Amino acid sequence: MAKKTSDPIATSEPSKLKKKEAPKPKSVAKKVTPKEEAKEEVKVKQSSVAEAKQKREPSDEKLEFSNEQKLVALYNLQQIDSQVDKIRIIRGELPLEVQDLEDEIAGLETRVDNYIQETVVIEKSALEKKNAIKESQTLIKRYEEQQMNVRNNREYDSLTKEIEFQNLEIQVSEKRIKEFQNTMEGKKQEIDRLQSVLAERRNDLEIKKNELDDIVAETEKEENDLILRSEENQNYIEERLLTAYSRIRKNARNGLAVVQIERDACGGCFNKIPPQHQLDIRMHKKIIVCEYCGRILVDDGIVNYVK
């Protein structure tokens, strides 16, 4: 009977097996064949590539044009930008002329003001000399009256010397007054001359300002139209070429980034171009730059087509 009571211990083994068998669904979920994993990875990669292509399509539209079309667009863009440069140069000179005239007028006005102030000082000095003459004349009369009442010759001689000194003072003052008058006349003549020049410069300034306003009004519309045409031509050129074009234009003194071959030489730096390079340029198979100045080179065919 004691052995029978120990039999139920065996019944616990199936429960232990059940506990071990419970995690089996997890192992089933993990069991994925390598082929299936590879297929899933390929699908993910294909979807990412498709998305990348869709993103690139708008930016890569410029790459669909041929090299010949790019060269035509580059040369046309150069011609348009050169016209814009001319407009800005013409507009840029007039403001400088207007500024020069304004500076000259300011200088003339300053000179006139200085001459006027000098004439005021001269007039004041002349008035002081006239007052000094009156004082000397008053002293002379006083000394002459005193001479009538002197007690001895020494007093008489002293008064006589004082009278002579005052007469000399009057002569000096009169001489200074004449000098002041001559200086005043010269200053007034100079003021009149400067004022006439000032009136001419003011008239010129008004004409230049009106001319500048007219040119700005005329060229503003033309410049905006050229800028729109420039932006349209840029649609035919890829970003890499546009960046190179802008860099070359910035470094060039005349703003020429695309030049024509003239007499077997570069139209920008005038260095000779080898015949093989000229042949490659005429083939329009690739974009060729000058090995000396880095400018983009085009042949007569492109130039005539654009014209």
CSV table of N, CA and C in Angstrom, one decimal, residues 35-149:
chain,number,residue,atom,x,y,z
A,35,LYS,N,15.4,32.4,-47.5
A,35,LYS,CA,14.9,32.9,-48.8
A,35,LYS,C,13.9,34.0,-48.6
A,36,GLU,N,13.0,33.7,-47.6
A,36,GLU,CA,11.9,34.7,-47.3
A,36,GLU,C,12.5,36.0,-46.8
A,37,GLU,N,13.5,35.9,-45.9
A,37,GLU,CA,14.2,37.1,-45.4
A,37,GLU,C,14.9,37.9,-46.6
A,38,ALA,N,15.5,37.1,-47.5
A,38,ALA,CA,16.1,37.8,-48.6
A,38,ALA,C,15.1,38.5,-49.5
A,39,LYS,N,13.9,37.8,-49.7
A,39,LYS,CA,12.9,38.4,-50.5
A,39,LYS,C,12.4,39.7,-49.8
A,40,GLU,N,12.2,39.7,-48.5
A,40,GLU,CA,11.7,40.9,-47.8
A,40,GLU,C,12.7,42.0,-47.9
A,41,GLU,N,14.0,41.7,-47.8
A,41,GLU,CA,15.0,42.7,-47.9
A,41,GLU,C,15.0,43.3,-49.3
A,42,VAL,N,14.9,42.5,-50.3
A,42,VAL,CA,14.9,43.0,-51.7
A,42,VAL,C,13.7,43.9,-51.9
A,43,LYS,N,12.5,43.5,-51.3
A,43,LYS,CA,11.3,44.4,-51.5
A,43,LYS,C,11.5,45.7,-50.9
A,44,VAL,N,12.1,45.7,-49.7
A,44,VAL,CA,12.4,47.0,-49.0
A,44,VAL,C,13.3,47.9,-49.8
A,45,LYS,N,14.4,47.2,-50.3
A,45,LYS,CA,15.4,48.0,-51.1
A,45,LYS,C,14.7,48.5,-52.4
A,46,GLN,N,13.9,47.7,-53.0
A,46,GLN,CA,13.2,48.2,-54.2
A,46,GLN,C,12.3,49.4,-54.0
A,47,SER,N,11.6,49.3,-52.9
A,47,SER,CA,10.7,50.4,-52.5
A,47,SER,C,11.5,51.7,-52.2
A,48,SER,N,12.6,51.5,-51.5
A,48,SER,CA,13.4,52.7,-51.2
A,48,SER,C,14.0,53.3,-52.5
A,49,VAL,N,14.5,52.4,-53.4
A,49,VAL,CA,15.0,52.9,-54.7
A,49,VAL,C,14.0,53.6,-55.5
A,50,ALA,N,12.7,53.1,-55.5
A,50,ALA,CA,11.7,53.7,-56.2
A,50,ALA,C,11.3,55.1,-55.7
A,51,GLU,N,11.3,55.2,-54.3
A,51,GLU,CA,11.1,56.5,-53.7
A,51,GLU,C,12.2,57.5,-54.0
A,52,ALA,N,13.4,57.0,-54.0
A,52,ALA,CA,14.6,57.9,-54.4
A,52,ALA,C,14.5,58.4,-55.8
A,53,LYS,N,14.1,57.5,-56.7
A,53,LYS,CA,13.9,57.9,-58.1
A,53,LYS,C,12.8,58.9,-58.3
A,54,GLN,N,11.7,58.7,-57.5
A,54,GLN,CA,10.6,59.7,-57.6
A,54,GLN,C,11.1,61.1,-57.1
A,55,LYS,N,11.9,61.1,-56.1
A,55,LYS,CA,12.5,62.3,-55.6
A,55,LYS,C,13.4,63.0,-56.5
A,56,ARG,N,14.2,62.2,-57.2
A,56,ARG,CA,15.2,62.7,-58.1
A,56,ARG,C,14.6,63.2,-59.5
A,57,GLU,N,13.5,62.7,-59.8
A,57,GLU,CA,13.0,63.0,-61.1
A,57,GLU,C,12.8,64.5,-61.4
A,58,PRO,N,12.3,65.3,-60.4
A,58,PRO,CA,12.2,66.7,-60.7
A,58,PRO,C,13.5,67.4,-60.9
A,59,SER,N,14.5,67.0,-60.1
A,59,SER,CA,15.8,67.7,-60.2
A,59,SER,C,16.7,67.2,-61.3
A,60,ASP,N,16.4,66.0,-61.8
A,60,ASP,CA,17.2,65.4,-62.9
A,60,ASP,C,16.6,65.7,-64.3
A,61,GLU,N,15.6,66.6,-64.3
A,61,GLU,CA,15.0,66.9,-65.6
A,61,GLU,C,16.0,67.6,-66.5
A,62,LYS,N,16.9,68.4,-65.9
A,62,LYS,CA,17.9,69.1,-66.7
A,62,LYS,C,18.9,68.2,-67.4
A,63,LEU,N,19.1,67.0,-66.9
A,63,LEU,CA,20.0,66.0,-67.4
A,63,LEU,C,19.5,65.4,-68.7
A,64,GLU,N,18.2,65.6,-69.0
A,64,GLU,CA,17.7,64.9,-70.2
A,64,GLU,C,18.1,65.6,-71.5
A,65,PHE,N,18.6,66.8,-71.4
A,65,PHE,CA,19.0,67.6,-72.6
A,65,PHE,C,20.3,67.2,-73.1
A,66,SER,N,20.5,67.3,-74.4
A,66,SER,CA,21.8,66.9,-75.0
A,66,SER,C,22.9,68.0,-74.7
A,67,ASN,N,24.1,67.6,-74.9
A,67,ASN,CA,25.2,68.6,-74.7
A,67,ASN,C,25.1,69.8,-75.7
A,68,GLU,N,24.6,69.5,-76.9
A,68,GLU,CA,24.4,70.6,-77.8
A,68,GLU,C,23.4,71.6,-77.3
A,69,GLN,N,22.3,71.1,-76.8
A,69,GLN,CA,21.2,72.0,-76.2
A,69,GLN,C,21.8,72.7,-75.0
A,70,LYS,N,22.6,72.1,-74.2
A,70,LYS,CA,23.2,72.7,-73.1
A,70,LYS,C,24.1,73.9,-73.5
A,71,LEU,N,24.9,73.6,-74.6
A,71,LEU,CA,25.8,74.7,-75.1
A,71,LEU,C,25.0,75.8,-75.6
A,72,VAL,N,24.0,75.5,-76.3
A,72,VAL,CA,23.1,76.6,-76.9
A,72,VAL,C,22.5,77.4,-75.7
A,73,ALA,N,22.0,76.7,-74.7
A,73,ALA,CA,21.5,77.4,-73.5
A,73,ALA,C,22.5,78.2,-72.8
A,74,LEU,N,23.7,77.7,-72.7
A,74,LEU,CA,24.8,78.4,-72.0
A,74,LEU,C,25.2,79.7,-72.7
A,75,TYR,N,25.4,79.6,-74.1
A,75,TYR,CA,25.8,80.7,-74.8
A,75,TYR,C,24.6,81.8,-74.8
A,76,ASN,N,23.4,81.3,-75.0
A,76,ASN,CA,22.3,82.3,-74.9
A,76,ASN,C,22.2,82.9,-73.5
A,77,LEU,N,22.4,82.2,-72.5
A,77,LEU,CA,22.5,82.7,-71.1
A,77,LEU,C,23.6,83.8,-71.0
A,78,GLN,N,24.7,83.5,-71.6
A,78,GLN,CA,25.8,84.5,-71.6
A,78,GLN,C,25.4,85.8,-72.2
A,79,GLN,N,24.8,85.7,-73.4
A,79,GLN,CA,24.4,86.9,-74.1
A,79,GLN,C,23.4,87.7,-73.3
A,80,ILE,N,22.4,87.0,-72.7
A,80,ILE,CA,21.4,87.7,-71.9
A,80,ILE,C,22.1,88.4,-70.7
A,81,ASP,N,23.0,87.7,-70.0
A,81,ASP,CA,23.7,88.3,-68.8
A,81,ASP,C,24.6,89.4,-69.2
A,82,SER,N,25.2,89.4,-70.4
A,82,SER,CA,26.0,90.5,-70.9
A,82,SER,C,25.2,91.7,-71.1
A,83,GLN,N,23.9,91.5,-71.6
A,83,GLN,CA,23.1,92.7,-71.8
A,83,GLN,C,22.7,93.3,-70.5
A,84,VAL,N,22.4,92.4,-69.5
A,84,VAL,CA,22.1,92.9,-68.2
A,84,VAL,C,23.3,93.7,-67.6
A,85,ASP,N,24.5,93.2,-67.8
A,85,ASP,CA,25.7,93.9,-67.3
A,85,ASP,C,25.8,95.3,-68.0
A,86,LYS,N,25.5,95.4,-69.3
A,86,LYS,CA,25.6,96.7,-69.9
A,86,LYS,C,24.6,97.7,-69.3
A,87,ILE,N,23.4,97.2,-69.1
A,87,ILE,CA,22.4,98.1,-68.5
A,87,ILE,C,22.9,98.5,-67.1
A,88,ARG,N,23.4,97.6,-66.3
A,88,ARG,CA,23.9,98.0,-65.0
A,88,ARG,C,25.1,98.9,-65.0
A,89,ILE,N,25.9,98.8,-66.1
A,89,ILE,CA,27.1,99.6,-66.2
A,89,ILE,C,26.6,101.1,-66.5
A,90,ILE,N,25.7,101.2,-67.5
A,90,ILE,CA,25.2,102.5,-67.9
A,90,ILE,C,24.5,103.1,-66.7
A,91,ARG,N,23.7,102.4,-65.9
A,91,ARG,CA,23.1,102.9,-64.8
A,91,ARG,C,24.1,103.2,-63.7
A,92,GLY,N,25.2,102.5,-63.6
A,92,GLY,CA,26.1,102.7,-62.6
A,92,GLY,C,27.0,103.9,-62.8
A,93,GLU,N,27.2,104.4,-64.0
A,93,GLU,CA,28.0,105.6,-64.3
A,93,GLU,C,27.2,106.8,-63.9
A,94,LEU,N,26.0,106.9,-64.2
A,94,LEU,CA,25.2,108.1,-63.9
A,94,LEU,C,25.1,108.4,-62.5
A,95,PRO,N,24.9,107.5,-61.6
A,95,PRO,CA,24.9,107.8,-60.2
A,95,PRO,C,26.2,108.4,-59.7
A,96,LEU,N,27.3,107.9,-60.3
A,96,LEU,CA,28.6,108.4,-59.9
A,96,LEU,C,28.8,109.9,-60.4
A,97,GLU,N,28.3,110.2,-61.6
A,97,GLU,CA,28.3,111.5,-62.1
A,97,GLU,C,27.5,112.4,-61.3
A,98,VAL,N,26.3,112.0,-60.9
A,98,VAL,CA,25.4,112.7,-60.0
A,98,VAL,C,26.1,113.0,-58.7
A,99,GLN,N,26.8,112.0,-58.1
A,99,GLN,CA,27.5,112.1,-56.9
A,99,GLN,C,28.6,113.1,-57.0
A,100,ASP,N,29.4,113.1,-58.1
A,100,ASP,CA,30.5,114.0,-58.3
A,100,ASP,C,29.9,115.5,-58.4
A,101,LEU,N,28.8,115.6,-59.1
A,101,LEU,CA,28.2,117.0,-59.2
A,101,LEU,C,27.8,117.5,-57.8
A,102,GLU,N,27.2,116.6,-57.1
A,102,GLU,CA,26.7,117.0,-55.7
A,102,GLU,C,27.9,117.4,-54.8
A,103,ASP,N,29.0,116.6,-54.9
A,103,ASP,CA,30.2,116.9,-54.1
A,103,ASP,C,30.8,118.3,-54.6
A,104,GLU,N,30.8,118.5,-55.9
A,104,GLU,CA,31.3,119.8,-56.4
A,104,GLU,C,30.5,120.9,-56.0
A,105,ILE,N,29.2,120.8,-56.0
A,105,ILE,CA,28.3,121.8,-55.6
A,105,ILE,C,28.5,122.1,-54.1
A,106,ALA,N,28.6,121.1,-53.3
A,106,ALA,CA,28.8,121.3,-51.9
A,106,ALA,C,30.1,122.0,-51.6
A,107,GLY,N,31.2,121.7,-52.4
A,107,GLY,CA,32.5,122.4,-52.3
A,107,GLY,C,32.4,123.9,-52.7
A,108,LEU,N,31.6,124.1,-53.7
A,108,LEU,CA,31.4,125.5,-54.2
A,108,LEU,C,30.6,126.3,-53.1
A,109,GLU,N,29.6,125.7,-52.6
A,109,GLU,CA,28.8,126.4,-51.6
A,109,GLU,C,29.7,126.7,-50.4
A,110,THR,N,30.6,125.8,-50.0
A,110,THR,CA,31.4,126.0,-48.8
A,110,THR,C,32.4,127.2,-49.1
A,111,ARG,N,32.9,127.2,-50.3
A,111,ARG,CA,33.8,128.3,-50.7
A,111,ARG,C,33.1,129.6,-50.7
A,112,VAL,N,31.9,129.7,-51.2
A,112,VAL,CA,31.1,130.9,-51.2
A,112,VAL,C,30.9,131.4,-49.8
A,113,ASP,N,30.5,130.4,-48.9
A,113,ASP,CA,30.2,130.8,-47.5
A,113,ASP,C,31.5,131.3,-46.9
A,114,ASN,N,32.6,130.7,-47.2
A,114,ASN,CA,33.9,131.2,-46.6
A,114,ASN,C,34.2,132.6,-47.0
A,115,TYR,N,34.0,132.9,-48.3
A,115,TYR,CA,34.3,134.2,-48.9
A,115,TYR,C,33.3,135.2,-48.2
A,116,ILE,N,32.1,134.8,-48.0
A,116,ILE,CA,31.2,135.8,-47.4
A,116,ILE,C,31.6,136.1,-46.0
A,117,GLN,N,32.0,135.1,-45.3
A,117,GLN,CA,32.4,135.3,-43.9
A,117,GLN,C,33.7,136.2,-43.9
A,118,GLU,N,34.6,136.0,-44.8
A,118,GLU,CA,35.8,136.8,-44.9
A,118,GLU,C,35.4,138.2,-45.2
A,119,THR,N,34.5,138.4,-46.1
A,119,THR,CA,34.0,139.8,-46.4
A,119,THR,C,33.4,140.5,-45.1
A,120,VAL,N,32.7,139.7,-44.3
A,120,VAL,CA,32.2,140.3,-43.1
A,120,VAL,C,33.3,140.7,-42.2
A,121,VAL,N,34.3,139.9,-42.1
A,121,VAL,CA,35.5,140.2,-41.2
A,121,VAL,C,36.2,141.4,-41.7
A,122,ILE,N,36.3,141.5,-43.1
A,122,ILE,CA,37.0,142.7,-43.7
A,122,ILE,C,36.2,144.0,-43.4
A,123,GLU,N,34.9,143.9,-43.6
A,123,GLU,CA,34.1,145.0,-43.4
A,123,GLU,C,34.2,145.5,-41.9
A,124,LYS,N,34.2,144.5,-41.0
A,124,LYS,CA,34.4,144.9,-39.6
A,124,LYS,C,35.7,145.5,-39.3
A,125,SER,N,36.8,145.0,-39.9
A,125,SER,CA,38.1,145.6,-39.8
A,125,SER,C,38.1,147.0,-40.3
A,126,ALA,N,37.5,147.2,-41.5
A,126,ALA,CA,37.5,148.5,-42.1
A,126,ALA,C,36.7,149.5,-41.2
A,127,LEU,N,35.6,149.0,-40.7
A,127,LEU,CA,34.8,149.9,-39.8
A,127,LEU,C,35.7,150.3,-38.5
A,128,GLU,N,36.4,149.4,-38.0
A,128,GLU,CA,37.3,149.7,-36.9
A,128,GLU,C,38.3,150.7,-37.2
A,129,LYS,N,38.9,150.6,-38.4
A,129,LYS,CA,39.9,151.6,-38.9
A,129,LYS,C,39.2,153.0,-39.0
A,130,LYS,N,38.0,153.0,-39.5
A,130,LYS,CA,37.3,154.3,-39.7
A,130,LYS,C,37.0,154.9,-38.3
A,131,ASN,N,36.7,154.1,-37.3
A,131,ASN,CA,36.5,154.6,-36.0
A,131,ASN,C,37.8,155.1,-35.4
A,132,ALA,N,38.9,154.3,-35.7
A,132,ALA,CA,40.2,154.8,-35.2
A,132,ALA,C,40.5,156.2,-35.8
A,133,ILE,N,40.2,156.4,-37.1
A,133,ILE,CA,40.5,157.7,-37.7
A,133,ILE,C,39.7,158.8,-36.9
A,134,LYS,N,38.4,158.5,-36.6
A,134,LYS,CA,37.6,159.5,-35.9
A,134,LYS,C,38.2,159.8,-34.5
A,135,GLU,N,38.7,158.8,-33.9
A,135,GLU,CA,39.3,159.0,-32.5
A,135,GLU,C,40.6,159.8,-32.7
A,136,SER,N,41.4,159.5,-33.7
A,136,SER,CA,42.6,160.3,-33.9
A,136,SER,C,42.3,161.7,-34.2
A,137,GLN,N,41.3,162.0,-35.0
A,137,GLN,CA,40.9,163.4,-35.3
A,137,GLN,C,40.4,164.1,-34.1
A,138,THR,N,39.7,163.4,-33.2
A,138,THR,CA,39.3,164.0,-31.9
A,138,THR,C,40.4,164.3,-31.1
A,139,LEU,N,41.4,163.4,-31.0
A,139,LEU,CA,42.6,163.7,-30.2
A,139,LEU,C,43.4,164.9,-30.7
A,140,ILE,N,43.5,165.0,-32.0
A,140,ILE,CA,44.2,166.1,-32.7
A,140,ILE,C,43.6,167.4,-32.3
A,141,LYS,N,42.3,167.5,-32.3
A,141,LYS,CA,41.6,168.7,-31.9
A,141,LYS,C,41.9,169.0,-30.5
A,142,ARG,N,41.9,168.0,-29.6
A,142,ARG,CA,42.2,168.2,-28.2
A,142,ARG,C,43.6,168.7,-28.0
A,143,TYR,N,44.5,168.1,-28.7
A,143,TYR,CA,45.9,168.5,-28.5
A,143,TYR,C,46.2,169.9,-29.1
A,144,GLU,N,45.5,170.3,-30.1
A,144,GLU,CA,45.6,171.6,-30.7
A,144,GLU,C,45.1,172.7,-29.7
A,145,GLU,N,44.0,172.3,-29.0
A,145,GLU,CA,43.5,173.2,-28.0
A,145,GLU,C,44.4,173.3,-26.8
A,146,GLN,N,45.0,172.2,-26.5
A,146,GLN,CA,46.0,172.3,-25.3
A,146,GLN,C,47.2,173.1,-25.7
A,147,GLN,N,47.6,173.1,-27.0
A,147,GLN,CA,48.8,173.9,-27.4
A,147,GLN,C,48.6,175.4,-27.1
A,148,MET,N,47.3,175.8,-27.1
A,148,MET,CA,47.0,177.2,-26.9
A,148,MET,C,47.2,177.6,-25.4
A,149,ASN,N,47.3,176.6,-24.6
A,149,ASN,CA,47.4,176.9,-23.1
A,149,ASN,C,48.7,176.3,-22.5
